[in-house]
XYZ file of C-alpha atoms in Angstrom:
245
model
C 15.285 43.900 -73.520
C 15.566 40.616 -71.591
C 15.385 39.923 -67.855
C 17.011 37.013 -66.048
C 15.228 35.752 -62.921
C 16.714 33.567 -60.195
C 14.077 31.653 -58.249
C 13.562 29.251 -55.389
C 10.463 27.216 -54.624
C 9.101 24.413 -52.536
C 7.686 21.998 -55.093
C 5.380 20.194 -52.654
C 2.180 21.924 -53.802
C 3.114 22.488 -57.452
C 2.308 20.158 -60.339
C 5.730 20.981 -61.794
C 7.121 23.948 -63.698
C 5.180 23.902 -66.963
C 1.625 25.124 -67.436
C -1.050 22.414 -67.196
C -4.799 23.035 -67.499
C -6.508 23.154 -64.127
C -3.305 22.575 -62.138
C -1.119 24.884 -60.070
C 2.318 25.265 -61.654
C 5.340 27.474 -61.040
C 5.227 28.934 -64.544
C 1.576 29.903 -64.276
C 1.981 31.541 -60.868
C 5.038 33.531 -61.887
C 3.696 34.625 -65.263
C 0.501 35.788 -63.573
C 2.530 37.996 -61.204
C 4.648 39.399 -64.041
C 1.597 40.212 -66.160
C -0.012 41.977 -63.227
C 2.941 44.377 -63.170
C 4.063 44.518 -66.816
C 0.945 43.745 -68.830
C 0.097 40.868 -71.140
C 2.837 41.376 -73.746
C 6.609 41.451 -73.768
C 8.633 44.138 -75.534
C 8.817 41.825 -78.563
C 5.039 42.167 -78.956
C 4.398 38.544 -78.117
C 2.489 37.316 -75.043
C 4.682 37.600 -71.956
C 6.077 34.110 -71.428
C 8.921 32.611 -69.433
C 11.750 30.424 -70.687
C 13.232 28.220 -67.962
C 16.540 26.445 -67.457
C 15.092 23.281 -65.926
C 11.497 22.055 -66.271
C 11.119 20.488 -62.832
C 8.526 17.752 -62.277
C 5.716 17.646 -59.731
C 7.116 17.779 -56.203
C 10.684 18.733 -57.188
C 12.141 21.796 -55.443
C 14.486 24.541 -56.668
C 17.141 26.552 -54.851
C 18.537 28.334 -57.899
C 16.190 27.969 -60.861
C 16.719 30.475 -63.698
C 14.074 31.872 -66.029
C 14.000 34.676 -68.581
C 11.434 36.883 -70.330
C 11.358 39.762 -72.819
C 10.602 42.826 -70.701
C 12.133 45.066 -68.065
C 13.224 43.786 -64.668
C 10.836 44.075 -61.731
C 11.929 44.555 -58.124
C 11.836 41.079 -56.481
C 10.165 42.616 -53.434
C 7.270 43.729 -55.616
C 6.951 40.384 -57.399
C 7.153 38.381 -54.182
C 4.271 40.403 -52.808
C 2.120 38.854 -55.540
C 3.321 35.269 -54.958
C 2.473 32.655 -52.343
C 5.109 31.852 -49.752
C 6.307 28.656 -51.485
C 7.718 30.600 -54.469
C 10.219 33.456 -54.318
C 12.148 35.578 -56.788
C 15.705 35.932 -55.470
C 17.014 38.251 -58.192
C 15.803 40.051 -61.326
C 18.533 41.492 -63.518
C 18.943 42.745 -67.092
C 20.421 40.153 -69.452
C 22.070 40.545 -72.873
C 19.732 40.792 -75.852
C 18.810 37.338 -77.055
C 19.526 35.658 -73.720
C 17.431 32.529 -73.148
C 17.555 30.790 -69.764
C 17.184 27.323 -71.270
C 19.119 27.571 -74.518
C 22.136 29.413 -73.076
C 22.679 27.215 -70.010
C 25.912 25.193 -70.171
C 25.207 22.993 -67.146
C 22.725 22.366 -64.348
C 23.422 21.079 -60.852
C 20.961 19.008 -58.839
C 21.026 17.761 -55.260
C 19.105 14.742 -53.963
C 18.773 14.330 -50.201
C 18.412 10.973 -48.465
C 17.636 10.541 -44.767
C 19.232 7.195 -43.947
C 17.959 6.068 -40.546
C 15.354 3.824 -38.963
C 13.155 6.613 -37.565
C 11.281 9.060 -39.773
C 11.903 12.788 -39.513
C 9.420 15.478 -38.604
C 11.559 18.314 -39.951
C 13.009 17.123 -43.304
C 10.217 14.797 -44.420
C 9.207 17.143 -47.261
C 12.721 17.632 -48.631
C 14.442 14.253 -48.244
C 13.773 10.608 -49.071
C 13.510 8.495 -45.921
C 15.580 5.339 -46.493
C 15.572 2.557 -43.898
C 17.714 0.098 -45.852
C 21.393 -0.610 -45.375
C 23.879 1.932 -46.731
C 27.343 0.915 -47.912
C 28.895 4.350 -48.245
C 31.872 3.072 -50.234
C 29.478 1.559 -52.775
C 27.653 4.883 -53.128
C 30.923 6.701 -53.715
C 31.984 4.185 -56.356
C 28.648 4.522 -58.146
C 29.002 8.296 -58.232
C 32.573 8.037 -59.491
C 31.399 5.871 -62.386
C 28.997 8.580 -63.573
C 31.609 11.221 -64.390
C 32.183 11.606 -68.128
C 29.980 10.948 -71.154
C 27.534 8.047 -70.883
C 24.288 6.781 -72.365
C 21.623 7.198 -69.653
C 18.791 5.375 -71.459
C 18.415 3.040 -68.464
C 17.529 5.972 -66.227
C 14.662 7.607 -68.115
C 11.167 6.311 -68.983
C 11.012 4.106 -72.084
C 8.266 6.283 -73.547
C 10.046 9.585 -73.955
C 10.420 12.560 -76.270
C 14.212 12.422 -75.900
C 16.170 11.470 -79.006
C 19.640 11.930 -77.481
C 20.574 10.027 -74.344
C 24.264 10.801 -73.867
C 24.941 13.252 -71.045
C 28.308 14.695 -70.076
C 28.571 14.575 -66.271
C 31.126 17.035 -64.878
C 30.588 16.223 -61.207
C 28.891 13.452 -59.258
C 29.441 12.791 -55.565
C 27.779 11.784 -52.328
C 28.287 14.270 -49.490
C 27.721 13.757 -45.761
C 28.811 11.156 -43.240
C 25.818 11.155 -40.900
C 22.160 10.349 -41.377
C 21.499 13.026 -44.011
C 23.228 12.188 -47.293
C 23.273 14.391 -50.388
C 23.903 13.303 -53.959
C 25.232 16.175 -56.078
C 25.426 15.957 -59.861
C 26.309 18.514 -62.546
C 25.880 17.798 -66.261
C 25.333 19.501 -69.585
C 21.842 18.002 -69.835
C 19.479 15.696 -67.939
C 16.842 13.248 -69.060
C 13.398 13.036 -67.500
C 13.526 11.317 -64.072
C 17.239 10.648 -64.610
C 18.494 11.852 -61.233
C 15.758 10.070 -59.307
C 16.333 6.801 -61.158
C 20.070 7.100 -60.526
C 19.501 7.584 -56.797
C 17.042 4.686 -56.592
C 19.483 2.376 -58.358
C 22.507 3.518 -56.352
C 20.633 2.867 -53.108
C 19.986 -0.685 -54.291
C 23.745 -1.116 -54.764
C 24.369 0.404 -51.318
C 21.895 -2.047 -49.771
C 23.577 -5.056 -51.385
C 20.688 -5.778 -53.740
C 22.661 -5.021 -56.897
C 26.335 -5.403 -57.829
C 28.501 -2.376 -58.591
C 29.540 -3.950 -61.892
C 25.872 -4.206 -62.845
C 25.394 -0.505 -62.120
C 28.366 0.422 -64.285
C 26.999 -1.678 -67.143
C 23.775 0.354 -67.104
C 25.748 3.367 -68.344
C 26.143 1.703 -71.743
C 22.544 2.401 -72.717
C 20.626 -0.528 -71.258
C 16.792 -0.640 -71.213
C 14.970 1.177 -68.404
C 13.724 -2.129 -66.972
C 17.307 -3.131 -66.133
C 17.795 -0.232 -63.686
C 16.282 0.270 -60.239
C 13.285 2.103 -58.838
C 12.743 5.838 -59.305
C 13.284 7.670 -56.009
C 10.486 10.049 -54.878
C 10.410 13.573 -56.297
C 10.450 15.425 -52.969
C 14.115 14.593 -52.276
C 15.313 16.394 -55.404
C 16.182 20.065 -55.874
C 17.580 22.042 -58.790
C 20.502 23.698 -57.031
C 21.983 25.986 -59.675
C 22.419 26.731 -63.371
C 25.687 27.762 -65.030
C 26.124 30.103 -68.002
C 29.150 31.113 -70.076
């Protein structure tokens, strides 16, 4: 018996998804609520524990995160009554035996929001990166176009990493929006740590005229992290959705 959960959360006050001693995390809050209802163990006899599609970092949001656990489904209304208002269960549904939210995912889609204007915003300051630099929209579009396909993204993840495979297959990458609020959407089979934020930071440098488009394209051949641009802040990023077979 396996349950699939669909979640959304505001990452502002979380130290990320995964449990960390002494810190507030999404996993800890949600597992606490589930154990209050279902008890300490799953139907497999092991401690009730969540598997998650995307281990979001501190400050990163989620609109369609997916998690799974070995026990019966619980009414989202009941679970949400045990959670703070920055975390919500959108759906809880039975899944096939053996389903694992992380292992069975075929792709994940992220969205990064940029507020490109001279004045700061009162209303989207917690969910978008305020950018006061120049924006060459054509350059942004060309950067995104270059990402589609299989590439080595070593330049866009910290040098000290647990990753041993750096090639990601990007199915979709595009900038959306013509006004002040721009959104970068990307779907891939896998993502490296900080990859999306480093991509956005580097693309904005190209858009501001600080880096050539050809230089950006060359980074996709597995260059060192130091060759790419700054890592954009976490609060502009959201895990939008997860796809399964």
